[in-house]
Amino acid sequence: MGNVQILLRQHVGAPCEAAVQVGDEVKKGTLIAKPTGLGANIFASVYGKVAEITEDRIIIEPAAEQPDEFEPIDVPEGASKLDMVKAAGIVGMGGAGFPTGVKLGIDLSATEMGELDAEINPELPEGFKLDHSYILINAAECEPGLEHNIRQIEEQCGKVITGIKYSMEITKADKAIIAIKKKNQKAIKTLQAALAGESDITMHLLPDIYPMGEERAVVRECLGVNLTTLQLPSAARSVVLNLETVAKIAEAIDEKKPCITKNLTVRGKLNGGNKAHVFMDVPVGVSVGELIERAGGIDGKYGEIIMGGAFTGKSTELDAPITKTTGGIIVTVEFPDLHGAKMGVLVCACGGSEERMREIAGKMNAEVVSVAKCKQAIENKPGAPLKCLRPGNCPGQVKNNMQFKKDGCEYIIIGNCSDCSNTVMASGPKMGLKVFHQTDHAMRSVGHALYRTLRVSKQVSQDIDF
């Protein structure tokens, strides 16, 4: 194991402040950085010595021996379950990184239904209210090609269910729903067996389209409520948690274990093929390159390395460290060379930013001459990430395609959801526009169908009671 680099910002909020000094000996679970505002505690993930502290990270030189034992979180006798979650430094492990202790700090039994926008909820009766409060579990494993969430259900279902129950207890929610894609039959059967007799925890089956794991999409699919781009799930008397996050909650409360490891999927252009390599409980701070080597190493020339998923991940380097929010590492095939062809960029809230789309266009040697935004992509305030008005349910893109044609584009690149890609393809090729999706190189690398014309029904969603 090489040096472990632990970033001081692995969460929504300000960077943490180092609580150790160069030369300090640390153990797994030693508190090494504390939040200065909104944030979460950060711990050493290995035994070793602090070798360097920079503006954005703490670098630890690992010891030769790495015992399994860890330092338990430091909480007073009789500490509440919520306090234990906060002390453990848990954040949204699905990629969002919002501090879980803050998210769970709500009394859902006393939370009233928020006012709903009638325009985006036309099917709901006036004055609609929810009879129950909910913990909603995002087990969609939304990004194509990743498999570690589903593996955790199959192998650690008991821990997941325990974490759900603790989350319900902390927030005083009276129901929980696990949102999972219908295609994951083995995991569904595992959950069915574990939930036999559990009247307050049910499953909701999702179609295999992107982005079924987006927070507001989970609320819509499970509860039938469309939230506005400014509303939190609490407006629907609910809290949405990633599956791996609830497992970490169980560990914090039952074992007093700090958040020091991450589950993730490594796959793509690797020696031995593109099958998924799932690694559980990887120490936070281990390098991308080390995990790629554990998965077999890169097979020849490659295009780029993506940290995260194909839709929302970013390009990275071999020496970059994984964090609490890292879900995947994808080594991609090489990019096609478009020899300076003119390209239009369609920016969507569900995929990469304009910067990311331009980066991919540049790697294909294309000249970006036109940029458009999906009409459902809302910018709530200047500079904020775009939010989709109805995640996964997209309007037509004829107007944008007409702009690209007018601006002389030969190609367009999109980063849209399954349905939005479908609407682009309904008109773009008829106008002579050749379409690339920002995920094409990643999808080819993992053996997944390209995002073009939607062939999966959006009507699969259904509840399962026990």
JSON list of C-alpha atoms in Angstrom, two decimals, residues 273-396:
[
{"chain": "A", "resi": 273, "resn": "GLY", "atom": "CA", "xyz": [-12.07, -8.12, -19.42]},
{"chain": "A", "resi": 274, "resn": "ASN", "atom": "CA", "xyz": [-14.61, -5.47, -18.50]},
{"chain": "A", "resi": 275, "resn": "LYS", "atom": "CA", "xyz": [-16.50, -7.29, -15.77]},
{"chain": "A", "resi": 276, "resn": "ALA", "atom": "CA", "xyz": [-17.21, -5.43, -12.54]},
{"chain": "A", "resi": 277, "resn": "HIS", "atom": "CA", "xyz": [-14.68, -5.72, -9.71]},
{"chain": "A", "resi": 278, "resn": "VAL", "atom": "CA", "xyz": [-16.49, -4.90, -6.48]},
{"chain": "A", "resi": 279, "resn": "PHE", "atom": "CA", "xyz": [-14.30, -3.92, -3.55]},
{"chain": "A", "resi": 280, "resn": "MET", "atom": "CA", "xyz": [-15.86, -3.66, -0.10]},
{"chain": "A", "resi": 281, "resn": "ASP", "atom": "CA", "xyz": [-14.46, -1.68, 2.83]},
{"chain": "A", "resi": 282, "resn": "VAL", "atom": "CA", "xyz": [-11.59, -0.02, 0.99]},
{"chain": "A", "resi": 283, "resn": "PRO", "atom": "CA", "xyz": [-9.71, 2.45, 3.24]},
{"chain": "A", "resi": 284, "resn": "VAL", "atom": "CA", "xyz": [-10.59, 6.03, 2.33]},
{"chain": "A", "resi": 285, "resn": "GLY", "atom": "CA", "xyz": [-7.54, 7.71, 0.78]},
{"chain": "A", "resi": 286, "resn": "VAL", "atom": "CA", "xyz": [-6.22, 4.73, -1.21]},
{"chain": "A", "resi": 287, "resn": "SER", "atom": "CA", "xyz": [-5.20, 5.75, -4.74]},
{"chain": "A", "resi": 288, "resn": "VAL", "atom": "CA", "xyz": [-7.19, 5.14, -7.91]},
{"chain": "A", "resi": 289, "resn": "GLY", "atom": "CA", "xyz": [-4.13, 3.46, -9.42]},
{"chain": "A", "resi": 290, "resn": "GLU", "atom": "CA", "xyz": [-3.83, 0.96, -6.58]},
{"chain": "A", "resi": 291, "resn": "LEU", "atom": "CA", "xyz": [-7.45, -0.14, -7.02]},
{"chain": "A", "resi": 292, "resn": "ILE", "atom": "CA", "xyz": [-7.04, -0.44, -10.79]},
{"chain": "A", "resi": 293, "resn": "GLU", "atom": "CA", "xyz": [-4.05, -2.70, -10.23]},
{"chain": "A", "resi": 294, "resn": "ARG", "atom": "CA", "xyz": [-6.10, -4.82, -7.82]},
{"chain": "A", "resi": 295, "resn": "ALA", "atom": "CA", "xyz": [-8.66, -5.17, -10.62]},
{"chain": "A", "resi": 296, "resn": "GLY", "atom": "CA", "xyz": [-6.04, -6.42, -13.08]},
{"chain": "A", "resi": 297, "resn": "GLY", "atom": "CA", "xyz": [-4.42, -3.25, -14.41]},
{"chain": "A", "resi": 298, "resn": "ILE", "atom": "CA", "xyz": [-5.14, -1.20, -17.52]},
{"chain": "A", "resi": 299, "resn": "ASP", "atom": "CA", "xyz": [-5.24, -3.09, -20.81]},
{"chain": "A", "resi": 300, "resn": "GLY", "atom": "CA", "xyz": [-3.12, -1.07, -23.24]},
{"chain": "A", "resi": 301, "resn": "LYS", "atom": "CA", "xyz": [-4.05, 2.44, -24.36]},
{"chain": "A", "resi": 302, "resn": "TYR", "atom": "CA", "xyz": [-7.09, 4.07, -22.84]},
{"chain": "A", "resi": 303, "resn": "GLY", "atom": "CA", "xyz": [-9.17, 7.22, -23.17]},
{"chain": "A", "resi": 304, "resn": "GLU", "atom": "CA", "xyz": [-9.55, 8.48, -19.62]},
{"chain": "A", "resi": 305, "resn": "ILE", "atom": "CA", "xyz": [-10.19, 7.34, -16.06]},
{"chain": "A", "resi": 306, "resn": "ILE", "atom": "CA", "xyz": [-13.53, 8.38, -14.58]},
{"chain": "A", "resi": 307, "resn": "MET", "atom": "CA", "xyz": [-13.97, 8.68, -10.82]},
{"chain": "A", "resi": 308, "resn": "GLY", "atom": "CA", "xyz": [-17.62, 8.14, -10.01]},
{"chain": "A", "resi": 309, "resn": "GLY", "atom": "CA", "xyz": [-20.25, 7.14, -12.53]},
{"chain": "A", "resi": 310, "resn": "ALA", "atom": "CA", "xyz": [-20.36, 7.66, -16.27]},
{"chain": "A", "resi": 311, "resn": "PHE", "atom": "CA", "xyz": [-23.01, 10.40, -16.01]},
{"chain": "A", "resi": 312, "resn": "THR", "atom": "CA", "xyz": [-21.90, 12.44, -13.02]},
{"chain": "A", "resi": 313, "resn": "GLY", "atom": "CA", "xyz": [-18.28, 11.38, -12.52]},
{"chain": "A", "resi": 314, "resn": "LYS", "atom": "CA", "xyz": [-15.20, 13.40, -13.37]},
{"chain": "A", "resi": 315, "resn": "SER", "atom": "CA", "xyz": [-11.95, 12.54, -15.14]},
{"chain": "A", "resi": 316, "resn": "THR", "atom": "CA", "xyz": [-9.18, 11.71, -12.71]},
{"chain": "A", "resi": 317, "resn": "GLU", "atom": "CA", "xyz": [-5.56, 10.55, -12.44]},
{"chain": "A", "resi": 318, "resn": "LEU", "atom": "CA", "xyz": [-3.95, 7.38, -11.14]},
{"chain": "A", "resi": 319, "resn": "ASP", "atom": "CA", "xyz": [-2.58, 9.08, -8.02]},
{"chain": "A", "resi": 320, "resn": "ALA", "atom": "CA", "xyz": [-5.92, 10.62, -6.98]},
{"chain": "A", "resi": 321, "resn": "PRO", "atom": "CA", "xyz": [-7.34, 9.33, -3.67]},
{"chain": "A", "resi": 322, "resn": "ILE", "atom": "CA", "xyz": [-10.79, 7.85, -3.19]},
{"chain": "A", "resi": 323, "resn": "THR", "atom": "CA", "xyz": [-13.13, 9.58, -0.74]},
{"chain": "A", "resi": 324, "resn": "LYS", "atom": "CA", "xyz": [-16.23, 8.77, 1.27]},
{"chain": "A", "resi": 325, "resn": "THR", "atom": "CA", "xyz": [-18.32, 9.54, -1.82]},
{"chain": "A", "resi": 326, "resn": "THR", "atom": "CA", "xyz": [-16.39, 7.63, -4.50]},
{"chain": "A", "resi": 327, "resn": "GLY", "atom": "CA", "xyz": [-18.67, 5.05, -6.09]},
{"chain": "A", "resi": 328, "resn": "GLY", "atom": "CA", "xyz": [-16.78, 3.91, -9.15]},
{"chain": "A", "resi": 329, "resn": "ILE", "atom": "CA", "xyz": [-13.58, 3.92, -11.16]},
{"chain": "A", "resi": 330, "resn": "ILE", "atom": "CA", "xyz": [-14.02, 3.38, -14.90]},
{"chain": "A", "resi": 331, "resn": "VAL", "atom": "CA", "xyz": [-11.11, 3.01, -17.33]},
{"chain": "A", "resi": 332, "resn": "THR", "atom": "CA", "xyz": [-12.45, 3.90, -20.76]},
{"chain": "A", "resi": 333, "resn": "VAL", "atom": "CA", "xyz": [-11.62, 3.02, -24.34]},
{"chain": "A", "resi": 334, "resn": "GLU", "atom": "CA", "xyz": [-9.94, 5.67, -26.46]},
{"chain": "A", "resi": 335, "resn": "PHE", "atom": "CA", "xyz": [-11.92, 8.59, -27.84]},
{"chain": "A", "resi": 336, "resn": "PRO", "atom": "CA", "xyz": [-12.75, 8.88, -31.53]},
{"chain": "A", "resi": 337, "resn": "ASP", "atom": "CA", "xyz": [-10.96, 11.67, -33.43]},
{"chain": "A", "resi": 338, "resn": "LEU", "atom": "CA", "xyz": [-13.45, 14.06, -35.05]},
{"chain": "A", "resi": 339, "resn": "HIS", "atom": "CA", "xyz": [-10.66, 16.08, -36.73]},
{"chain": "A", "resi": 340, "resn": "GLY", "atom": "CA", "xyz": [-11.92, 19.50, -35.67]},
{"chain": "A", "resi": 341, "resn": "ALA", "atom": "CA", "xyz": [-15.58, 18.96, -36.63]},
{"chain": "A", "resi": 342, "resn": "LYS", "atom": "CA", "xyz": [-18.08, 21.52, -35.33]},
{"chain": "A", "resi": 343, "resn": "MET", "atom": "CA", "xyz": [-20.00, 20.32, -32.29]},
{"chain": "A", "resi": 344, "resn": "GLY", "atom": "CA", "xyz": [-23.00, 21.47, -30.28]},
{"chain": "A", "resi": 345, "resn": "VAL", "atom": "CA", "xyz": [-23.25, 20.83, -26.55]},
{"chain": "A", "resi": 346, "resn": "LEU", "atom": "CA", "xyz": [-26.61, 20.10, -24.89]},
{"chain": "A", "resi": 347, "resn": "VAL", "atom": "CA", "xyz": [-26.31, 20.57, -21.14]},
{"chain": "A", "resi": 348, "resn": "CYS", "atom": "CA", "xyz": [-28.72, 18.66, -18.90]},
{"chain": "A", "resi": 349, "resn": "ALA", "atom": "CA", "xyz": [-29.12, 18.68, -15.13]},
{"chain": "A", "resi": 350, "resn": "CYS", "atom": "CA", "xyz": [-28.88, 14.87, -15.05]},
{"chain": "A", "resi": 351, "resn": "GLY", "atom": "CA", "xyz": [-25.42, 14.58, -16.59]},
{"chain": "A", "resi": 352, "resn": "GLY", "atom": "CA", "xyz": [-22.17, 16.44, -16.81]},
{"chain": "A", "resi": 353, "resn": "SER", "atom": "CA", "xyz": [-21.74, 20.19, -16.51]},
{"chain": "A", "resi": 354, "resn": "GLU", "atom": "CA", "xyz": [-20.92, 22.34, -19.52]},
{"chain": "A", "resi": 355, "resn": "GLU", "atom": "CA", "xyz": [-17.28, 22.20, -18.43]},
{"chain": "A", "resi": 356, "resn": "ARG", "atom": "CA", "xyz": [-17.32, 18.40, -18.42]},
{"chain": "A", "resi": 357, "resn": "MET", "atom": "CA", "xyz": [-19.05, 18.24, -21.81]},
{"chain": "A", "resi": 358, "resn": "ARG", "atom": "CA", "xyz": [-16.50, 20.64, -23.29]},
{"chain": "A", "resi": 359, "resn": "GLU", "atom": "CA", "xyz": [-13.72, 18.50, -21.84]},
{"chain": "A", "resi": 360, "resn": "ILE", "atom": "CA", "xyz": [-15.06, 15.39, -23.59]},
{"chain": "A", "resi": 361, "resn": "ALA", "atom": "CA", "xyz": [-15.56, 17.32, -26.84]},
{"chain": "A", "resi": 362, "resn": "GLY", "atom": "CA", "xyz": [-11.95, 18.44, -26.63]},
{"chain": "A", "resi": 363, "resn": "LYS", "atom": "CA", "xyz": [-10.76, 14.88, -26.11]},
{"chain": "A", "resi": 364, "resn": "MET", "atom": "CA", "xyz": [-12.61, 13.97, -29.32]},
{"chain": "A", "resi": 365, "resn": "ASN", "atom": "CA", "xyz": [-10.85, 16.84, -31.13]},
{"chain": "A", "resi": 366, "resn": "ALA", "atom": "CA", "xyz": [-14.11, 18.65, -31.84]},
{"chain": "A", "resi": 367, "resn": "GLU", "atom": "CA", "xyz": [-14.72, 22.42, -31.94]},
{"chain": "A", "resi": 368, "resn": "VAL", "atom": "CA", "xyz": [-17.62, 23.52, -29.74]},
{"chain": "A", "resi": 369, "resn": "VAL", "atom": "CA", "xyz": [-19.57, 26.17, -31.65]},
{"chain": "A", "resi": 370, "resn": "SER", "atom": "CA", "xyz": [-22.97, 26.06, -29.94]},
{"chain": "A", "resi": 371, "resn": "VAL", "atom": "CA", "xyz": [-24.26, 25.43, -26.42]},
{"chain": "A", "resi": 372, "resn": "ALA", "atom": "CA", "xyz": [-27.88, 24.86, -25.38]},
{"chain": "A", "resi": 373, "resn": "LYS", "atom": "CA", "xyz": [-29.57, 23.86, -22.14]},
{"chain": "A", "resi": 374, "resn": "CYS", "atom": "CA", "xyz": [-32.44, 21.43, -21.68]},
{"chain": "A", "resi": 375, "resn": "LYS", "atom": "CA", "xyz": [-35.56, 23.50, -20.98]},
{"chain": "A", "resi": 376, "resn": "GLN", "atom": "CA", "xyz": [-36.19, 21.51, -17.79]},
{"chain": "A", "resi": 377, "resn": "ALA", "atom": "CA", "xyz": [-32.72, 22.30, -16.40]},
{"chain": "A", "resi": 378, "resn": "ILE", "atom": "CA", "xyz": [-33.30, 24.97, -13.76]},
{"chain": "A", "resi": 379, "resn": "GLU", "atom": "CA", "xyz": [-30.60, 27.19, -12.25]},
{"chain": "A", "resi": 380, "resn": "ASN", "atom": "CA", "xyz": [-32.03, 28.08, -8.84]},
{"chain": "A", "resi": 381, "resn": "LYS", "atom": "CA", "xyz": [-29.34, 30.69, -8.27]},
{"chain": "A", "resi": 382, "resn": "PRO", "atom": "CA", "xyz": [-26.39, 31.93, -10.34]},
{"chain": "A", "resi": 383, "resn": "GLY", "atom": "CA", "xyz": [-23.55, 29.42, -10.41]},
{"chain": "A", "resi": 384, "resn": "ALA", "atom": "CA", "xyz": [-25.51, 26.68, -8.63]},
{"chain": "A", "resi": 385, "resn": "PRO", "atom": "CA", "xyz": [-25.68, 23.18, -10.16]},
{"chain": "A", "resi": 386, "resn": "LEU", "atom": "CA", "xyz": [-28.61, 22.71, -12.51]},
{"chain": "A", "resi": 387, "resn": "LYS", "atom": "CA", "xyz": [-31.72, 20.93, -11.21]},
{"chain": "A", "resi": 388, "resn": "CYS", "atom": "CA", "xyz": [-34.14, 19.01, -13.44]},
{"chain": "A", "resi": 389, "resn": "LEU", "atom": "CA", "xyz": [-37.79, 19.96, -13.13]},
{"chain": "A", "resi": 390, "resn": "ARG", "atom": "CA", "xyz": [-38.93, 16.34, -13.63]},
{"chain": "A", "resi": 391, "resn": "PRO", "atom": "CA", "xyz": [-35.97, 13.94, -13.40]},
{"chain": "A", "resi": 392, "resn": "GLY", "atom": "CA", "xyz": [-36.38, 11.13, -15.91]},
{"chain": "A", "resi": 393, "resn": "ASN", "atom": "CA", "xyz": [-39.48, 12.61, -17.62]},
{"chain": "A", "resi": 394, "resn": "CYS", "atom": "CA", "xyz": [-38.23, 14.85, -20.39]},
{"chain": "A", "resi": 395, "resn": "PRO", "atom": "CA", "xyz": [-39.80, 17.18, -22.97]},
{"chain": "A", "resi": 396, "resn": "GLY", "atom": "CA", "xyz": [-38.82, 17.32, -26.62]}
]
